[in-house]
Structure formats: C-alpha cells, structure tokens
Short mmCIF file of C-alpha atoms and ligand atoms in Angstrom, two decimals:
data_model
loop_
_atom_site.label_atom_id
_atom_site.label_comp_id
_atom_site.label_asym_id
_atom_site.label_seq_id
_atom_site.Cartn_x
_atom_site.Cartn_y
_atom_site.Cartn_z
CA MET A 1 13.34 16.42 23.93
CA ASN A 2 11.18 14.10 22.11
CA THR A 3 12.35 10.56 23.81
CA ASP A 4 11.08 8.68 21.61
CA ARG A 5 12.99 6.43 19.63
CA LYS A 6 9.78 4.49 16.86
CA ALA A 7 8.58 6.60 14.16
CA ARG A 8 5.08 5.36 12.67
CA TRP A 9 4.53 5.61 8.95
CA ALA A 10 1.27 4.94 7.07
CA VAL A 11 0.39 3.52 3.43
CA ARG A 12 -3.34 5.43 4.14
CA GLN A 13 -6.02 4.00 1.30
CA SER A 14 -7.26 7.00 -0.55
CA ALA A 15 -9.10 5.22 -3.36
CA LEU A 16 -9.57 1.90 -4.45
CA PRO A 17 -7.21 -0.10 -7.25
CA THR A 18 -9.20 0.96 -10.73
CA VAL A 19 -9.40 -2.89 -12.32
CA VAL A 20 -7.90 -3.13 -15.97
CA ARG A 21 -9.47 -4.70 -18.51
CA PRO A 22 -11.20 -4.27 -22.21
CA CYS A 23 -14.70 -3.33 -22.19
CA PRO A 24 -17.10 -4.42 -24.89
CA ASP A 25 -18.80 -1.36 -25.31
CA CYS A 26 -15.98 1.55 -25.73
CA PRO A 27 -12.02 1.45 -26.33
CA GLY A 28 -11.94 2.37 -22.40
CA THR A 29 -10.74 0.12 -20.43
CA ARG A 30 -10.52 1.31 -16.87
CA HIS A 31 -13.55 0.69 -14.77
CA ARG A 32 -14.05 1.09 -10.88
CA PRO A 33 -16.11 -1.17 -9.38
CA SER A 34 -20.49 -0.47 -9.38
CA GLY A 35 -20.48 -1.00 -4.54
CA LYS A 36 -22.44 -3.69 -6.39
CA ILE A 37 -22.58 -7.96 -5.63
CA ARG A 38 -24.56 -9.76 -7.20
CA VAL A 39 -25.99 -13.20 -5.91
CA ASN A 40 -27.56 -15.87 -8.04
CA ALA A 41 -28.95 -19.11 -6.69
CA SER A 42 -30.25 -22.30 -8.82
CA GLY A 43 -31.31 -24.54 -6.57
CA LYS A 44 -28.99 -24.84 -4.12
CA LEU A 45 -26.21 -23.21 -6.77
CA LEU A 46 -25.36 -19.93 -6.46
CA ASP A 47 -23.63 -17.63 -8.57
CA VAL A 48 -22.11 -14.87 -6.39
CA TRP A 49 -20.70 -12.32 -9.45
CA LEU A 50 -18.98 -8.44 -8.23
CA LEU A 51 -20.05 -5.40 -10.70
CA LEU A 52 -18.01 -2.94 -12.10
CA SER A 53 -18.75 0.02 -14.21
CA CYS A 54 -16.66 0.68 -17.53
CA ALA A 55 -15.58 4.87 -16.52
CA GLY A 56 -15.85 6.04 -20.76
CA CYS A 57 -19.25 4.79 -20.97
CA ASP A 58 -20.85 3.17 -17.68
CA ARG A 59 -21.26 -0.35 -19.36
CA THR A 60 -21.95 -2.31 -16.43
CA SER A 61 -19.51 -5.87 -16.47
CA LYS A 62 -19.49 -8.66 -13.67
CA VAL A 63 -16.44 -10.25 -12.32
CA PRO A 64 -17.28 -14.09 -10.99
CA VAL A 65 -16.73 -14.82 -7.43
CA HIS A 66 -18.50 -17.80 -6.86
CA GLU A 67 -19.42 -19.52 -10.07
CA ARG A 68 -21.49 -22.97 -9.49
CA ALA A 69 -20.97 -22.86 -5.51
CA HIS A 70 -22.74 -25.01 -3.15
CA VAL A 71 -24.98 -22.87 -0.61
CA SER A 72 -23.02 -24.91 2.38
CA SER A 73 -19.95 -23.95 0.81
CA LEU A 74 -19.85 -20.87 2.25
CA ASP A 75 -20.09 -18.71 4.81
CA PRO A 76 -23.92 -17.89 5.89
CA ALA A 77 -22.12 -14.47 7.36
CA ARG A 78 -20.24 -14.37 3.63
CA LEU A 79 -23.31 -14.57 1.80
CA VAL A 80 -24.79 -12.06 3.24
CA ALA A 81 -22.51 -9.06 2.99
CA TYR A 82 -23.18 -10.38 -0.56
CA GLU A 83 -26.53 -9.54 -0.58
CA THR A 84 -26.06 -6.86 1.01
CA ASN A 85 -23.22 -5.59 -1.30
CA GLN A 86 -21.12 -4.81 1.80
CA PRO A 87 -18.45 -2.12 1.35
CA GLU A 88 -15.86 -4.10 3.15
CA VAL A 89 -16.67 -7.03 0.62
CA VAL A 90 -16.19 -5.11 -2.28
CA ARG A 91 -13.31 -2.95 -1.39
CA GLU A 92 -11.79 -6.82 -0.29
CA LEU A 93 -13.23 -8.22 -3.90
CA THR A 94 -12.22 -4.90 -6.00
CA MET A 95 -7.79 -5.11 -4.23
CA SER A 96 -8.02 -8.70 -4.84
CA ALA A 97 -5.09 -10.06 -6.61
CA ALA A 98 -6.20 -13.49 -6.44
CA LEU A 99 -9.42 -12.39 -8.02
CA ALA A 100 -7.54 -9.79 -10.82
CA ALA A 101 -4.96 -12.72 -11.61
CA ARG A 102 -8.04 -16.12 -11.84
CA ASN A 103 -9.76 -13.42 -14.26
CA GLY A 104 -6.94 -11.82 -16.15
CA TYR A 105 -7.25 -8.31 -14.63
CA ARG A 106 -4.47 -6.08 -14.05
CA LEU A 107 -5.40 -3.28 -10.97
CA ASP A 108 -3.77 -0.25 -11.49
CA TRP A 109 -3.30 1.11 -7.57
CA THR A 110 -2.19 4.75 -8.80
CA GLY A 111 -3.29 7.23 -6.91
CA THR A 112 -4.95 4.39 -4.22
CA TRP A 113 -2.21 5.51 -1.37
CA GLU A 114 -1.29 8.24 0.30
CA LEU A 115 1.80 8.11 3.46
CA GLU A 116 1.16 9.53 6.42
CA ALA A 117 4.63 10.34 7.86
CA ARG A 118 5.12 10.71 11.80
CA THR A 119 9.05 10.96 12.84
CA PRO A 120 9.94 12.40 16.03
CA LEU A 121 12.52 15.33 16.29
CA TYR A 122 15.75 13.67 17.02
CA ALA A 123 18.64 14.61 19.08
CA LEU A 124 21.92 14.30 17.01
CA ASP A 125 24.31 13.26 19.28
CA ASP A 126 21.52 10.92 20.44
CA PRO A 127 23.22 6.80 19.41
CA THR A 128 19.93 5.39 19.31
CA PRO A 129 18.85 3.91 15.85
CA LEU A 130 14.97 5.26 15.54
CA THR A 131 13.11 2.29 14.80
CA VAL A 132 10.16 3.47 11.83
CA LEU A 133 7.67 1.10 11.68
CA VAL A 134 5.70 1.04 8.28
CA GLY A 135 2.30 -0.25 7.93
CA PHE A 136 0.26 -0.91 5.21
CA GLU A 137 -3.70 0.34 5.12
CA LEU A 138 -3.81 -2.19 2.07
CA PRO A 139 -2.00 -3.78 -0.18
CA VAL A 140 -0.75 -1.66 -2.87
CA PRO A 141 2.64 -2.65 -4.27
CA VAL A 142 5.08 0.79 -3.09
CA ARG A 143 9.04 0.65 -4.03
CA VAL A 144 10.81 0.94 -0.82
CA GLU A 145 12.64 3.33 -1.98
CA ARG A 146 9.87 5.72 -2.79
CA LEU A 147 8.64 4.92 1.15
CA LEU A 148 11.41 6.56 2.28
CA MET A 149 11.43 9.51 -0.70
CA LEU A 150 8.33 10.35 0.86
CA GLY A 151 9.16 9.51 4.48
CA LEU A 152 12.27 11.44 4.94
CA GLY A 153 11.81 14.08 2.19
CA LEU A 154 14.58 12.91 0.05
CA SER A 155 15.93 12.20 -3.62
CA ARG A 156 16.24 8.78 -4.37
CA THR A 157 19.76 9.32 -5.01
CA ALA A 158 20.35 11.08 -1.54
CA VAL A 159 17.56 7.52 -0.75
CA ARG A 160 20.31 5.00 -1.72
CA ARG A 161 23.39 6.42 -0.70
CA MET A 162 22.29 6.72 3.01
CA VAL A 163 21.14 2.78 2.39
CA ALA A 164 24.14 1.76 0.32
CA ASP A 165 26.22 3.32 4.12
CA GLY A 166 24.34 1.89 6.04
CA ARG A 167 22.21 4.84 8.20
CA ILE A 168 19.28 2.90 6.54
CA ARG A 169 19.32 -0.43 7.51
CA LEU A 170 16.19 -2.08 5.98
CA PRO A 171 15.40 -6.07 6.53
CA SER A 172 17.13 -8.25 5.26
CA GLY A 173 16.38 -9.31 1.26
CA LEU A 174 14.57 -6.13 1.51
CA ALA A 175 16.37 -4.27 -1.72
CA PRO A 176 15.35 -0.04 -2.62
CA ALA A 177 14.29 -0.77 -5.80
CA ALA A 178 11.87 -3.45 -3.84
CA LYS A 179 8.19 -3.22 -3.59
CA ALA A 180 6.62 -4.21 -0.31
CA GLN A 181 3.10 -3.96 0.15
CA ARG A 182 2.85 -5.51 4.53
CA ASP A 183 4.73 -3.94 7.44
CA PHE A 184 7.93 -4.22 7.92
CA GLU A 185 10.19 -1.52 9.89
CA LEU A 186 13.84 -0.24 9.41
CA ALA A 187 15.81 1.95 11.45
CA LEU A 188 17.12 4.58 10.89
CA HIS A 189 21.31 5.89 12.55
CA ARG A 190 22.07 8.86 12.92
CA PRO A 191 25.17 10.39 10.69
CA GLY A 192 28.00 10.10 12.91
CA SER A 193 26.82 6.94 14.50
CA ALA A 194 29.69 4.52 15.03
CA ALA A 195 28.58 2.29 12.05
CA VAL A 196 29.28 5.48 9.77
CA ALA A 197 32.10 7.52 11.01
CA HIS A 198 34.20 6.81 9.14
CA HIS A 199 32.19 7.82 6.02
CA PRO A 200 33.48 11.46 5.26
CA LYS A 201 29.66 11.98 3.57
CA ALA A 202 28.19 10.75 6.60
CA ARG A 203 27.09 14.38 7.66
CA VAL A 204 24.01 16.40 8.19
CA ALA A 205 23.84 19.40 6.07
CA PRO A 206 24.63 23.48 8.09
CA GLY A 207 21.10 24.30 8.64
CA ARG A 208 19.61 20.72 9.50
CA ALA A 209 21.13 20.23 12.90
CA GLY A 210 19.28 18.49 14.81
CA THR A 211 15.96 17.49 13.02
CA PRO A 212 17.62 15.31 10.66
CA PHE A 213 14.90 13.92 9.61
CA PRO A 214 11.79 15.66 10.08
CA PRO A 215 8.24 15.40 10.39
CA ARG A 216 6.53 14.90 7.28
CA THR A 217 2.56 14.71 6.73
CA ALA A 218 0.72 13.31 4.39
CA GLU A 219 1.38 13.69 0.99
CA ALA A 220 -0.23 12.17 -2.47
CA ALA A 221 1.27 9.69 -4.20
CA GLY A 222 1.19 6.81 -6.85
CA ALA A 223 2.45 3.84 -7.22
ZN1 ZN B 301 -17.02 1.11 -21.87
#
C-alpha cells in the first residue's frame, strides 16, 4: 500500500502565450515571439524591444521593454541576456502581464499548459486526508475547478459537489470558479470520513472502491 499522503500536480508549460493585438498590415491579431530582442544604444541611453511576428503575415513588430534607459540602470547580466536573445528572457518577457498591461495588449494562454497529476492510490479506510500540492511552472491563470476536473477525472458538477460537502478542501478565499496562477495546496478527504459521514451522497461508486482518485497523466487543456 502506498502510504504517501501527498500528491503533486504540476501545471506544465507546453507553449508560450500568444500576444493579441492588431497587426497594421493584415486583419490578424495573433503574434508569437520571434525569439529576438533588439537593443539600440544612443550614447548612454538604451532602447530595448521584444520582437514579435504576426501569425498572419509574419510582419515583425516591437514591444518596448526599456525606453531611453541609462545604461547604468540595467543589470549588466540582464543586458547581455538582451543582446544575446537569451531564450529564458524572451520567455519571461512574452509571459509578462506587466509588459502586456503597459503596452495595451492581451495574452491568450489557450494551449499553453497541461496538467501532470500524480495522485497515489490510497486505502479507502485511511482517515488521513490526502494533501495535493499544485505547482505552476508558468503564471497561467487557470480556474481551480478546471484543475480539479483534470486531476481527478471528474465533471464540473461532481467537483462542485465535493467542494460543497467538504471532500475537497480549498485554501480559504479560493473558490472553485476562481482562477489560480501560483502554487497552492488542497486536501482530499475520503468519502465517509468524519467531516462528511453524515452526508448520504458521500460514497464511492461501486467498482471504484480503493481508487477513488485514480492517478491521471498529462492532458492537454486550454486556460
Ligand atoms: Zn499581420
């Protein structure tokens, strides 16, 4: 019997978000990072842009990251990262909600993540709740109930019922319909535990005894 009382679910990155803003050359609005960052120096002042490509016509457009910034105000390692198009910095800038807000565009996170849910089997009569650590590899906003549906293989209705009757305990302030984008912990209480013993519906369906929460593998999903 597996006595591990913790499950780890990971929201893994499968793609970068799409930048949504009008293209001056075509009716398209979807832009992907070109993988390049442009740095222009004028004396001691620097302009830094993230370069995007329109998905419709390949037109290159620029997103200002720094404008007329004094060279001494930038971390030298950061400047090297800009000058060498470091993929990690391109990734960070592309996912930046602050940069999107400053430049008036939207990020479309559809298809950027998948859930890897490792849930150990555990005994039906074990009264200890199972703690699930949900970790985010990228700051994608995802509805909590969507994660639960994917992780537990249940319908939205079933997930909401389990939250309502206490079999799924979320952190206070985090409603099932709310969006999470950073790590949190939840607890799964087995059906029939003290918290829900009085609830006639809190039973595991026949044929699923012993595996009320079967382990699930990765599944592609939209935000
Ligand atoms: Zn275009």
